[in-house]
XYZ file of C-alpha atoms in Angstrom:
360
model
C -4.208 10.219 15.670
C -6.175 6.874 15.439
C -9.019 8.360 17.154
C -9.279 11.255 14.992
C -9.002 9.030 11.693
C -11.762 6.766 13.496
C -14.291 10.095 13.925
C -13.894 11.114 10.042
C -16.086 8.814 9.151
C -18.734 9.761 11.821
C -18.218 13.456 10.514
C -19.376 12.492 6.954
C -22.042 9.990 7.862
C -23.648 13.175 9.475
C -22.828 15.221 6.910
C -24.811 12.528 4.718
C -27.909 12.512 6.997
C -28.614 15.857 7.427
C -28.091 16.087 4.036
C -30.648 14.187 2.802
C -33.098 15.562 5.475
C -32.376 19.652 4.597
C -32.840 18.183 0.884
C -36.188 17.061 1.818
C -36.967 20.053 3.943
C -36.144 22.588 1.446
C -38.376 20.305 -1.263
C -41.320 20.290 0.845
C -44.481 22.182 0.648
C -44.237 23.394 4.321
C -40.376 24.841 2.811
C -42.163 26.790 0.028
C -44.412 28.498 2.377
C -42.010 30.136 4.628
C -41.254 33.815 3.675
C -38.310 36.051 4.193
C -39.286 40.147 5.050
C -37.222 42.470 2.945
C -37.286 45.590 4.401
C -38.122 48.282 1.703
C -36.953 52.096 2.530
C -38.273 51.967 5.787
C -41.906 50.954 4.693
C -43.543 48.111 5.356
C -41.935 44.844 4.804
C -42.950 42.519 1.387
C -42.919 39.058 1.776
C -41.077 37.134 -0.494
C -40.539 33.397 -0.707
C -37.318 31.989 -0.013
C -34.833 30.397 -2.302
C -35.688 27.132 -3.606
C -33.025 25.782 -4.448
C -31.626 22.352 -2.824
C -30.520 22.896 0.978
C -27.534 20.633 -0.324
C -26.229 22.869 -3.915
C -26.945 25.806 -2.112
C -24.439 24.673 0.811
C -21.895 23.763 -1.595
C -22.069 26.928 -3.510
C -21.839 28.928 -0.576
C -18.950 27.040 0.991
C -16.918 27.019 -2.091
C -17.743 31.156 -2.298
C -17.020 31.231 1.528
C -13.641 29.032 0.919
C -12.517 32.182 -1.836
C -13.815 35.275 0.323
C -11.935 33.476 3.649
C -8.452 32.761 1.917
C -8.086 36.015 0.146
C -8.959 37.445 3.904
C -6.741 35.321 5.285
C -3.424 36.123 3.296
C -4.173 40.187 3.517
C -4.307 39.982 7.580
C -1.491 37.699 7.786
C 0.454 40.326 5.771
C -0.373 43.212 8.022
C 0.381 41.547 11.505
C 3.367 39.363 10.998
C 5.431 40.865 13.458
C 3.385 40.330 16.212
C 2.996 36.704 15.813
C 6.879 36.017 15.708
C 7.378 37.757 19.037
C 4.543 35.449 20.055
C 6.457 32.276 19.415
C 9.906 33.677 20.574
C 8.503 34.298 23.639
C 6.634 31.050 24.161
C 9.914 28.957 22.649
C 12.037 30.140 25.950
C 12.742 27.601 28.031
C 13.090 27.885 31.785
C 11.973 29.950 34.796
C 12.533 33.298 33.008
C 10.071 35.037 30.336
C 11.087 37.573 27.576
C 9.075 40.849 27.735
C 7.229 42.080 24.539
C 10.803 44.499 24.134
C 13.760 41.732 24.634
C 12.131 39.316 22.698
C 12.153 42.378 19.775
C 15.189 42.658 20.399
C 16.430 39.062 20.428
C 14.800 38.748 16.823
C 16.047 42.303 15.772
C 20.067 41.130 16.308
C 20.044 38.360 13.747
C 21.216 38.643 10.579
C 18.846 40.302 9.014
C 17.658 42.839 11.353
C 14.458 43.991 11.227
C 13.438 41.797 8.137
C 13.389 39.037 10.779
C 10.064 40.010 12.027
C 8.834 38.576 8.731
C 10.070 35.087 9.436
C 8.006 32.759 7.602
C 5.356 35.618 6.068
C 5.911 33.880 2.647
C 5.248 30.025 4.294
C 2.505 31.794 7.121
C 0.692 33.312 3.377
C 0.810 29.836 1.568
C 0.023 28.511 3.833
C -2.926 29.706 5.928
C -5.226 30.278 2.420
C -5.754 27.112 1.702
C -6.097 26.073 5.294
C -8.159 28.976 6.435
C -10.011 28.376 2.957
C -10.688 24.789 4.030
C -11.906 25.588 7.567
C -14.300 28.321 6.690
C -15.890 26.406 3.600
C -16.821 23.265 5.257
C -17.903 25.418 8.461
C -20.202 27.285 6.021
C -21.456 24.287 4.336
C -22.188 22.362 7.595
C -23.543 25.466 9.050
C -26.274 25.588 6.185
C -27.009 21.850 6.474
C -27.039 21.290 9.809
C -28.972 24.153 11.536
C -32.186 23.373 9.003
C -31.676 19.727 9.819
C -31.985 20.368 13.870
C -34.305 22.338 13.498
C -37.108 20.537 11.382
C -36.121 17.667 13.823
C -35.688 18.940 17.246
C -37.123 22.794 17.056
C -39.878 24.678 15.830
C -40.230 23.326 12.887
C -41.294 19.928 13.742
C -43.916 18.316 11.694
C -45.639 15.929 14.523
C -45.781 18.290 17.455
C -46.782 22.006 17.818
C -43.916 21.955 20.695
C -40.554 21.620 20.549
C -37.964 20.738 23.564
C -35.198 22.570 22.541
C -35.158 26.673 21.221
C -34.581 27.795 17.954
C -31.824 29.756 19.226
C -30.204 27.069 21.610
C -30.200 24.739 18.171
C -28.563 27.559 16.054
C -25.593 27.921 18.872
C -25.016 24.122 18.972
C -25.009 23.810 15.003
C -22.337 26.701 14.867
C -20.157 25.193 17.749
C -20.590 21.949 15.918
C -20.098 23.298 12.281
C -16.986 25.492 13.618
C -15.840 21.908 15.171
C -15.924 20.160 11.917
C -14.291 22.970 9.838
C -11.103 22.804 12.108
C -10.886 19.382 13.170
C -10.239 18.687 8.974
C -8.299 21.974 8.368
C -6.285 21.418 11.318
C -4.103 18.698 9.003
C -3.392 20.890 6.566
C -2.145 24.020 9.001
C 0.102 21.814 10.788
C 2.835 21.732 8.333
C 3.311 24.995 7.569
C 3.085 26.065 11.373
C 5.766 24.072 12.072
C 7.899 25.522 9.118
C 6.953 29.284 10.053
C 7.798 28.639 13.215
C 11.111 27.138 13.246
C 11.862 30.204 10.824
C 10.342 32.633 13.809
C 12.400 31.291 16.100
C 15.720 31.220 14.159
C 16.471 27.962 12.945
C 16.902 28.649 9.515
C 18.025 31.608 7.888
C 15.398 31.143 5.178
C 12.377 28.823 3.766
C 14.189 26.907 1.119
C 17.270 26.152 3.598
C 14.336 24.998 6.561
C 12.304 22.463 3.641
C 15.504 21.199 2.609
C 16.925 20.326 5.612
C 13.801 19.133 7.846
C 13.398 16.890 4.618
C 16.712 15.481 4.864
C 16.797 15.187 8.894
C 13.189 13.598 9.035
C 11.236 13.546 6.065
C 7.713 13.668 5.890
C 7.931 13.450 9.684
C 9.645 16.541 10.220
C 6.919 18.223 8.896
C 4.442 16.366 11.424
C 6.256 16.259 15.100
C 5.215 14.327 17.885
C 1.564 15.292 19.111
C 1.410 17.898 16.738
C -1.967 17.005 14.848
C -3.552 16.272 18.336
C -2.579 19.924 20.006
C -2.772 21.503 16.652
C -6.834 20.158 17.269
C -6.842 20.553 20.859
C -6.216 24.337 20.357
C -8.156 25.125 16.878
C -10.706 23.541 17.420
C -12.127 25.675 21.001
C -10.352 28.539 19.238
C -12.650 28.066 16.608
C -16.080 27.648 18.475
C -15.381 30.538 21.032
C -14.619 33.027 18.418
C -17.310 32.211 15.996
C -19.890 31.646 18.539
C -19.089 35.310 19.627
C -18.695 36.630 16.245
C -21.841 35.364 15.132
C -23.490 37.021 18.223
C -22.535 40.270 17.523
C -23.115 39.984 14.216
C -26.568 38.552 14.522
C -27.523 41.076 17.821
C -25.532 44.432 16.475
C -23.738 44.349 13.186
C -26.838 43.379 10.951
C -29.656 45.808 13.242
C -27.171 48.939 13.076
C -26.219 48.285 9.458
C -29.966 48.970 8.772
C -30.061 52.243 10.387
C -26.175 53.200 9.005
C -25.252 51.070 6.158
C -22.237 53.325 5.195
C -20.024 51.915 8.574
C -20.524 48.472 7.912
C -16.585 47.836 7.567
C -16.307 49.247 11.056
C -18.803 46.980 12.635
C -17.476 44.441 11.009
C -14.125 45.103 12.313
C -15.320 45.813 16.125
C -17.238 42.267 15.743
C -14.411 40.209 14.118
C -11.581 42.126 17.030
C -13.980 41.375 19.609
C -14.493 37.831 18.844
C -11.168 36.904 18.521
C -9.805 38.725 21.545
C -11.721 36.437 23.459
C -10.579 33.187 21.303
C -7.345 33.792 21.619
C -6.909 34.860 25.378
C -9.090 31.422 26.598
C -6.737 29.556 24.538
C -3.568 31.250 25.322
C -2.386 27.628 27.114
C -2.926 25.602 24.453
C -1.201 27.948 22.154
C 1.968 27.719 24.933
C 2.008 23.492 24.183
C 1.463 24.098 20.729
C 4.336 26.006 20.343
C 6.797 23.821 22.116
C 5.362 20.137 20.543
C 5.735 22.331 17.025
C 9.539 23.979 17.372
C 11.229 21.400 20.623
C 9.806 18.182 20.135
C 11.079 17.330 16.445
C 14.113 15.707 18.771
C 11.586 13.914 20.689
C 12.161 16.041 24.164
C 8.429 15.163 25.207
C 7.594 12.133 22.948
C 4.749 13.836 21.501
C 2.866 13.875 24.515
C 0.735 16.850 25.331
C 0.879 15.751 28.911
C 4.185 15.694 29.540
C 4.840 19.262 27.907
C 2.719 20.784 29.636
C 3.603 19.534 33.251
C 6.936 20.608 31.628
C 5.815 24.428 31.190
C 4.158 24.169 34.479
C 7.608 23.109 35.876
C 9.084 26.131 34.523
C 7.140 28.884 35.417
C 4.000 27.115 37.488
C 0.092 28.166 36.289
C 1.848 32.443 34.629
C 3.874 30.193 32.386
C 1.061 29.079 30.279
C 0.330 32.916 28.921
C 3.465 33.447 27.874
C 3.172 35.568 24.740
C -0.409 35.971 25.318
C -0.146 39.481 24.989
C 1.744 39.550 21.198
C -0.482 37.100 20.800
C -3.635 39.487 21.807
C -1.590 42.263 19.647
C -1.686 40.065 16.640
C -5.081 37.998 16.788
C -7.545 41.321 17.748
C -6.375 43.286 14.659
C -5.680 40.321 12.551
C -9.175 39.110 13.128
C -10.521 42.917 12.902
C -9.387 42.826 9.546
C -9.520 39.472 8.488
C -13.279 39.706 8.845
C -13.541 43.119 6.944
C -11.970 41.822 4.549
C -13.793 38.466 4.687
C -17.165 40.503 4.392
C -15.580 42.300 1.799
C -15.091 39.609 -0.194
C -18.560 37.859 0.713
C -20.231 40.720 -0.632
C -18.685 40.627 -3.539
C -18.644 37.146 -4.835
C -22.644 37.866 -3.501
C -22.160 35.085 -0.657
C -25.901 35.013 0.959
Protein backbone atom coordinates (compact mmCIF):
# COMPACT_ATOMS: atom_id res chain seq x y z
CA UNK A 1 0.00 0.00 0.00
CA UNK A 2 2.90 2.45 0.83
CA UNK A 3 4.50 1.73 -2.36
CA UNK A 4 1.57 2.36 -4.39
CA UNK A 5 0.78 5.78 -2.49
CA UNK A 6 4.67 6.51 -3.09
CA UNK A 7 4.21 5.91 -7.22
CA UNK A 8 1.03 8.39 -7.40
CA UNK A 9 3.02 11.03 -7.41
CA UNK A 10 5.42 9.69 -10.14
CA UNK A 11 2.12 8.96 -12.19
CA UNK A 12 1.14 12.70 -12.19
CA UNK A 13 4.59 14.20 -12.51
CA UNK A 14 4.45 12.31 -15.93
CA UNK A 15 1.24 13.13 -16.57
CA UNK A 16 2.57 16.87 -16.08
CA UNK A 17 5.55 16.44 -18.47
CA UNK A 18 4.14 15.02 -21.28
CA UNK A 19 1.68 17.39 -20.86
CA UNK A 20 3.40 20.29 -21.38
CA UNK A 21 5.44 18.68 -24.26
CA UNK A 22 2.05 17.36 -26.45
CA UNK A 23 0.94 21.12 -25.59
CA UNK A 24 3.91 22.33 -27.34
CA UNK A 25 3.78 19.74 -30.06
CA UNK A 26 0.30 20.31 -31.03
CA UNK A 27 1.20 24.40 -30.97
CA UNK A 28 3.99 24.04 -33.24
CA UNK A 29 4.35 24.81 -36.83
CA UNK A 30 5.71 21.28 -37.67
CA UNK A 31 1.93 20.16 -35.73
CA UNK A 32 -0.02 22.35 -38.21
CA UNK A 33 1.52 20.78 -41.15
CA UNK A 34 0.66 17.24 -40.62
CA UNK A 35 -2.54 16.13 -42.50
CA UNK A 36 -5.10 13.49 -41.88
CA UNK A 37 -6.57 11.54 -45.42
CA UNK A 38 -10.32 11.33 -45.36
CA UNK A 39 -11.30 8.90 -47.59
CA UNK A 40 -14.14 10.30 -49.88
CA UNK A 41 -16.56 7.54 -51.65
CA UNK A 42 -13.83 5.59 -52.71
CA UNK A 43 -12.01 8.49 -54.63
CA UNK A 44 -9.04 9.87 -53.95
CA UNK A 45 -8.21 10.95 -50.53
CA UNK A 46 -8.35 15.08 -49.51
CA UNK A 47 -6.02 16.20 -47.17
CA UNK A 48 -7.17 17.99 -44.38
CA UNK A 49 -5.31 19.47 -41.45
CA UNK A 50 -5.69 18.08 -38.17
CA UNK A 51 -7.39 19.46 -35.14
CA UNK A 52 -5.75 22.23 -33.49
CA UNK A 53 -6.81 22.28 -30.57
CA UNK A 54 -4.46 21.79 -27.31
CA UNK A 55 -3.06 18.06 -27.08
CA UNK A 56 -4.01 18.71 -23.29
CA UNK A 57 -8.21 20.05 -23.64
CA UNK A 58 -8.54 17.72 -26.25
CA UNK A 59 -7.37 14.76 -23.81
CA UNK A 60 -9.58 15.92 -21.19
CA UNK A 61 -12.57 16.20 -23.36
CA UNK A 62 -12.13 12.94 -24.70
CA UNK A 63 -11.52 11.20 -21.39
CA UNK A 64 -14.42 12.75 -19.71
CA UNK A 65 -16.64 11.56 -23.11
CA UNK A 66 -14.74 8.17 -22.84
CA UNK A 67 -15.51 8.07 -18.84
CA UNK A 68 -19.67 8.45 -19.99
CA UNK A 69 -19.57 6.03 -23.16
CA UNK A 70 -17.43 3.30 -20.74
CA UNK A 71 -19.84 3.43 -17.61
CA UNK A 72 -23.08 3.32 -19.44
CA UNK A 73 -21.22 0.13 -21.26
CA UNK A 74 -20.23 -1.07 -18.27
CA UNK A 75 -23.63 -1.29 -16.27
CA UNK A 76 -25.58 -2.83 -19.58
CA UNK A 77 -22.93 -5.91 -19.76
CA UNK A 78 -22.87 -6.37 -16.16
CA UNK A 79 -26.68 -6.72 -16.40
CA UNK A 80 -26.65 -9.35 -19.09
CA UNK A 81 -23.92 -11.75 -17.60
CA UNK A 82 -24.43 -11.77 -13.90
CA UNK A 83 -24.92 -15.26 -13.54
CA UNK A 84 -21.87 -16.32 -14.83
CA UNK A 85 -19.71 -14.32 -12.64
CA UNK A 86 -21.35 -15.67 -9.32
CA UNK A 87 -20.65 -19.26 -10.32
CA UNK A 88 -17.18 -17.85 -10.89
CA UNK A 89 -16.62 -16.87 -7.30
CA UNK A 90 -18.54 -19.90 -5.78
CA UNK A 91 -16.35 -21.97 -7.40
CA UNK A 92 -13.09 -20.21 -6.61
CA UNK A 93 -14.42 -19.59 -2.70
CA UNK A 94 -14.24 -23.65 -2.12
CA UNK A 95 -11.80 -24.56 0.00
CA UNK A 96 -9.88 -27.81 -0.15
CA UNK A 97 -8.74 -30.56 -2.53
CA UNK A 98 -12.14 -30.79 -4.29
CA UNK A 99 -13.55 -28.30 -7.12
CA UNK A 100 -17.28 -27.61 -7.94
CA UNK A 101 -18.14 -28.21 -11.64
CA UNK A 102 -19.87 -25.36 -13.65
CA UNK A 103 -23.43 -27.63 -12.65
CA UNK A 104 -22.96 -28.19 -8.63
CA UNK A 105 -21.83 -24.92 -8.08
CA UNK A 106 -25.47 -23.88 -9.98
CA UNK A 107 -26.82 -25.84 -7.97
CA UNK A 108 -25.26 -24.92 -4.63
CA UNK A 109 -26.41 -21.20 -5.41
CA UNK A 110 -29.85 -22.40 -6.85
CA UNK A 111 -30.88 -24.12 -3.13
CA UNK A 112 -30.74 -20.92 -1.13
CA UNK A 113 -33.43 -19.05 -0.29
CA UNK A 114 -34.16 -17.44 -3.06
CA UNK A 115 -33.68 -19.83 -5.78
CA UNK A 116 -32.81 -18.79 -8.90
CA UNK A 117 -32.82 -14.97 -8.00
CA UNK A 118 -29.52 -15.90 -6.31
CA UNK A 119 -27.65 -15.82 -9.48
CA UNK A 120 -28.14 -12.06 -9.23
CA UNK A 121 -26.23 -11.72 -6.00
CA UNK A 122 -24.86 -8.38 -5.84
CA UNK A 123 -26.16 -7.18 -9.63
CA UNK A 124 -27.46 -3.98 -7.86
CA UNK A 125 -23.78 -3.39 -5.83
CA UNK A 126 -21.74 -5.16 -9.20
CA UNK A 127 -23.99 -2.01 -11.35
CA UNK A 128 -23.03 0.82 -8.81
CA UNK A 129 -20.45 -0.08 -8.61
CA UNK A 130 -18.40 -0.93 -11.70
CA UNK A 131 -19.68 2.63 -13.59
CA UNK A 132 -17.92 4.75 -11.79
CA UNK A 133 -14.94 2.49 -11.54
CA UNK A 134 -14.95 1.29 -15.08
CA UNK A 135 -15.74 5.12 -15.84
CA UNK A 136 -12.56 6.06 -13.97
CA UNK A 137 -10.28 3.46 -15.60
CA UNK A 138 -11.24 4.08 -19.16
CA UNK A 139 -11.13 8.03 -18.86
CA UNK A 140 -7.74 8.44 -17.51
CA UNK A 141 -6.55 5.48 -19.94
CA UNK A 142 -7.98 7.66 -22.76
CA UNK A 143 -6.54 10.80 -21.55
CA UNK A 144 -3.02 9.33 -20.97
CA UNK A 145 -3.33 7.49 -24.15
CA UNK A 146 -3.73 10.92 -26.07
CA UNK A 147 -0.91 12.57 -24.10
CA UNK A 148 1.47 10.17 -23.93
CA UNK A 149 1.77 8.47 -27.38
CA UNK A 150 2.36 12.23 -29.07
CA UNK A 151 4.81 12.87 -26.28
CA UNK A 152 7.03 9.52 -27.16
CA UNK A 153 6.80 10.03 -30.18
CA UNK A 154 8.06 13.70 -30.90
CA UNK A 155 10.77 12.52 -28.37
CA UNK A 156 11.84 9.08 -29.10
CA UNK A 157 10.13 8.26 -32.75
CA UNK A 158 9.66 9.67 -35.98
CA UNK A 159 8.88 12.73 -35.16
CA UNK A 160 12.01 13.93 -33.69
CA UNK A 161 13.10 17.39 -34.41
CA UNK A 162 17.14 16.90 -34.22
CA UNK A 163 17.56 13.65 -36.08
CA UNK A 164 16.03 12.26 -39.35
CA UNK A 165 16.33 8.73 -37.37
CA UNK A 166 14.72 7.50 -34.67
CA UNK A 167 15.75 4.32 -32.34
CA UNK A 168 12.59 3.14 -31.49
CA UNK A 169 9.28 2.47 -34.17
CA UNK A 170 6.32 4.34 -34.32
CA UNK A 171 4.48 1.29 -33.69
CA UNK A 172 6.73 -0.20 -30.82
CA UNK A 173 6.06 3.50 -29.05
CA UNK A 174 2.22 3.28 -29.64
CA UNK A 175 2.18 -0.42 -27.86
CA UNK A 176 4.25 0.82 -24.87
CA UNK A 177 2.04 4.10 -24.43
CA UNK A 178 -1.18 1.82 -24.42
CA UNK A 179 0.36 -0.81 -21.96
CA UNK A 180 1.45 2.19 -19.98
CA UNK A 181 -1.83 4.30 -20.33
CA UNK A 182 -3.95 0.94 -19.60
CA UNK A 183 -1.42 0.69 -16.42
CA UNK A 184 -2.29 4.04 -15.12
CA UNK A 185 -6.09 3.80 -15.71
CA UNK A 186 -6.26 0.65 -13.38
CA UNK A 187 -3.65 1.14 -10.97
CA UNK A 188 -6.10 4.47 -9.79
CA UNK A 189 -9.46 2.72 -10.55
CA UNK A 190 -8.37 -0.28 -8.86
CA UNK A 191 -9.24 1.72 -5.29
CA UNK A 192 -12.41 2.43 -6.12
CA UNK A 193 -13.48 -1.36 -7.45
CA UNK A 194 -12.22 -2.86 -4.41
CA UNK A 195 -15.06 -2.08 -2.21
CA UNK A 196 -17.75 -3.04 -4.03
CA UNK A 197 -15.98 -6.41 -5.13
CA UNK A 198 -15.72 -7.32 -1.85
CA UNK A 199 -19.49 -6.53 -1.10
CA UNK A 200 -20.72 -8.41 -4.40
CA UNK A 201 -18.85 -11.03 -3.51
CA UNK A 202 -19.63 -11.90 -0.07
CA UNK A 203 -23.34 -11.58 -1.46
CA UNK A 204 -22.23 -14.29 -4.38
CA UNK A 205 -21.09 -16.46 -2.09
CA UNK A 206 -23.92 -16.37 0.50
CA UNK A 207 -23.07 -14.38 3.33
CA UNK A 208 -25.78 -12.13 3.37
CA UNK A 209 -29.14 -12.57 2.28
CA UNK A 210 -29.15 -9.06 0.82
CA UNK A 211 -27.04 -5.63 0.25
CA UNK A 212 -28.41 -3.54 3.02
CA UNK A 213 -28.03 -6.56 5.66
CA UNK A 214 -24.03 -7.13 4.12
CA UNK A 215 -23.21 -2.86 4.51
CA UNK A 216 -24.71 -2.93 7.77
CA UNK A 217 -23.10 -5.58 9.23
CA UNK A 218 -19.41 -5.48 7.62
CA UNK A 219 -19.80 -1.80 9.03
CA UNK A 220 -20.50 -2.88 12.40
CA UNK A 221 -17.92 -5.99 12.44
CA UNK A 222 -15.02 -3.85 10.85
CA UNK A 223 -15.78 -0.60 9.62
CA UNK A 224 -14.14 1.05 6.96
CA UNK A 225 -11.83 -1.97 7.06
CA UNK A 226 -14.26 -4.44 6.20
CA UNK A 227 -14.68 -2.88 3.13
CA UNK A 228 -10.75 -3.02 2.43
CA UNK A 229 -9.40 -6.70 3.63
CA UNK A 230 -6.00 -7.64 4.01
CA UNK A 231 -3.97 -7.40 0.61
CA UNK A 232 -6.91 -6.53 -1.13
CA UNK A 233 -5.77 -3.16 -2.90
CA UNK A 234 -2.40 -4.93 -3.76
CA UNK A 235 -4.11 -8.20 -5.61
CA UNK A 236 -7.00 -6.11 -6.64
CA UNK A 237 -3.72 -4.24 -8.74
CA UNK A 238 -1.78 -7.25 -9.22
CA UNK A 239 -4.71 -8.70 -11.29
CA UNK A 240 -6.30 -5.41 -13.05
CA UNK A 241 -3.69 -4.05 -13.88
CA UNK A 242 -2.09 -7.15 -16.57
CA UNK A 243 -5.81 -7.73 -17.11
CA UNK A 244 -5.93 -4.42 -18.33
CA UNK A 245 -2.79 -4.21 -20.67
CA UNK A 246 -3.35 -7.75 -22.25
CA UNK A 247 -6.84 -7.05 -23.23
CA UNK A 248 -6.43 -3.60 -24.52
CA UNK A 249 -3.22 -4.24 -26.17
CA UNK A 250 -5.20 -6.98 -28.12
CA UNK A 251 -8.25 -5.02 -28.54
CA UNK A 252 -6.54 -2.21 -29.93
CA UNK A 253 -4.82 -4.62 -32.44
CA UNK A 254 -7.71 -5.84 -33.89
CA UNK A 255 -9.24 -2.84 -33.94
CA UNK A 256 -6.41 -0.96 -35.53
CA UNK A 257 -5.46 -4.20 -38.12
CA UNK A 258 -9.33 -5.41 -38.85
CA UNK A 259 -12.20 -3.56 -37.30
CA UNK A 260 -11.37 -0.01 -38.79
CA UNK A 261 -10.01 -1.59 -42.63
CA UNK A 262 -13.29 -3.86 -42.92
CA UNK A 263 -15.57 -1.14 -41.57
CA UNK A 264 -14.47 0.78 -44.75
CA UNK A 265 -15.44 -1.82 -47.12
CA UNK A 266 -18.85 -2.84 -44.84
CA UNK A 267 -19.76 -0.10 -42.57
CA UNK A 268 -23.26 -1.61 -41.82
CA UNK A 269 -21.50 -4.69 -39.43
CA UNK A 270 -19.55 -2.51 -37.43
CA UNK A 271 -21.39 -3.72 -34.09
CA UNK A 272 -20.28 -7.20 -35.04
CA UNK A 273 -16.67 -6.41 -35.42
CA UNK A 274 -16.79 -4.65 -32.64
CA UNK A 275 -18.13 -7.44 -30.70
CA UNK A 276 -15.64 -10.24 -32.27
CA UNK A 277 -12.73 -7.61 -31.26
CA UNK A 278 -13.91 -6.71 -27.70
CA UNK A 279 -14.77 -11.08 -27.08
CA UNK A 280 -11.52 -11.75 -28.48
CA UNK A 281 -9.57 -9.44 -26.41
CA UNK A 282 -10.91 -10.27 -23.33
CA UNK A 283 -10.89 -14.04 -23.73
CA UNK A 284 -7.35 -13.76 -23.69
CA UNK A 285 -7.27 -11.20 -20.53
CA UNK A 286 -9.11 -13.14 -18.58
CA UNK A 287 -7.71 -16.76 -19.20
CA UNK A 288 -3.76 -15.33 -18.54
CA UNK A 289 -5.08 -13.96 -15.43
CA UNK A 290 -7.27 -16.69 -14.30
CA UNK A 291 -4.59 -17.13 -11.08
CA UNK A 292 -4.69 -13.94 -9.96
CA UNK A 293 -8.39 -13.85 -10.15
CA UNK A 294 -8.20 -17.37 -7.82
CA UNK A 295 -6.11 -15.03 -4.89
CA UNK A 296 -8.29 -12.30 -5.51
CA UNK A 297 -11.16 -14.06 -4.67
CA UNK A 298 -10.02 -15.65 -1.48
CA UNK A 299 -8.00 -12.24 0.04
CA UNK A 300 -11.65 -10.52 -0.97
CA UNK A 301 -14.40 -13.17 0.69
CA UNK A 302 -11.74 -15.43 3.49
CA UNK A 303 -9.34 -13.07 4.65
CA UNK A 304 -11.71 -10.35 6.37
CA UNK A 305 -10.88 -12.87 9.57
CA UNK A 306 -7.33 -12.52 8.82
CA UNK A 307 -6.82 -16.42 7.61
CA UNK A 308 -3.73 -15.23 5.40
CA UNK A 309 -2.83 -11.81 6.97
CA UNK A 310 -3.28 -10.10 3.80
CA UNK A 311 -0.51 -11.68 2.23
CA UNK A 312 -0.72 -12.62 -1.39
CA UNK A 313 2.04 -15.07 -0.74
CA UNK A 314 0.75 -17.01 1.69
CA UNK A 315 -2.74 -17.49 -0.16
CA UNK A 316 -1.53 -18.55 -2.84
CA UNK A 317 0.96 -21.30 -1.54
CA UNK A 318 -2.39 -21.93 0.27
CA UNK A 319 -4.40 -22.68 -3.12
CA UNK A 320 -1.40 -24.45 -4.34
CA UNK A 321 -1.68 -26.64 -1.17
CA UNK A 322 -5.09 -27.48 -2.05
CA UNK A 323 -5.23 -28.47 -5.39
CA UNK A 324 -1.28 -27.99 -6.62
CA UNK A 325 -0.64 -25.74 -10.13
CA UNK A 326 -5.14 -26.98 -11.64
CA UNK A 327 -6.18 -25.16 -8.51
CA UNK A 328 -5.33 -21.78 -9.70
CA UNK A 329 -8.11 -21.97 -12.76
CA UNK A 330 -10.67 -22.75 -10.76
CA UNK A 331 -13.71 -21.01 -12.24
CA UNK A 332 -11.76 -20.05 -15.17
CA UNK A 333 -14.23 -21.37 -17.34
CA UNK A 334 -17.54 -19.22 -15.78
CA UNK A 335 -15.15 -16.90 -15.74
CA UNK A 336 -14.36 -17.30 -19.72
CA UNK A 337 -18.41 -17.64 -19.98
CA UNK A 338 -18.85 -14.30 -18.40
CA UNK A 339 -15.75 -12.05 -19.50
CA UNK A 340 -15.92 -13.10 -23.61
CA UNK A 341 -19.59 -11.99 -23.91
CA UNK A 342 -19.42 -9.39 -21.28
CA UNK A 343 -16.54 -7.79 -23.06
CA UNK A 344 -18.30 -8.60 -26.61
CA UNK A 345 -20.86 -6.40 -25.53
CA UNK A 346 -19.39 -4.11 -23.30
CA UNK A 347 -17.38 -2.82 -26.24
CA UNK A 348 -20.47 -2.61 -28.63
CA UNK A 349 -21.94 -0.87 -26.47
CA UNK A 350 -18.88 1.23 -25.54
CA UNK A 351 -18.56 2.11 -29.38
CA UNK A 352 -22.04 2.72 -29.29
CA UNK A 353 -21.86 5.20 -27.00
CA UNK A 354 -18.47 6.75 -28.41
CA UNK A 355 -20.16 7.37 -31.50
CA UNK A 356 -22.66 9.03 -30.14
CA UNK A 357 -21.35 11.49 -27.68
CA UNK A 358 -18.92 11.90 -31.18
CA UNK A 359 -15.76 10.58 -29.10
CA UNK A 360 -12.81 10.99 -31.89
Amino acid sequence: MKAILTSLPLFLLLLAQTSNASNRFATSPKCHTLLKLVPRGGKTSTAQPLDKKPAALSAITEGLKNTLASGLAAACSKTILAPFDTIKTVQQDVKGGTSLTLVQAARKICARPGGVSNLYAGLGVSVLGSMPSVGLYFGVYSYCKRIISPFFITCFGSERSDSKTSWCSDNALQTFSIALSAAIGNTIASFSRVPYEVVKQSLQTGQYSSTLEALSKMWRMGGMRSFFPLGSISIQMVRDIPYAIFTLLSYEYIKENWVLKMSVEDPNNRWLRDMIAGATAGGIGSYLTNPFDVIKTRLQTTDVSGVYGGSITKCAMSVLEEGGPAAFLRGSVPRLMHKIPANGAFFVFYEFFRRLLHVE
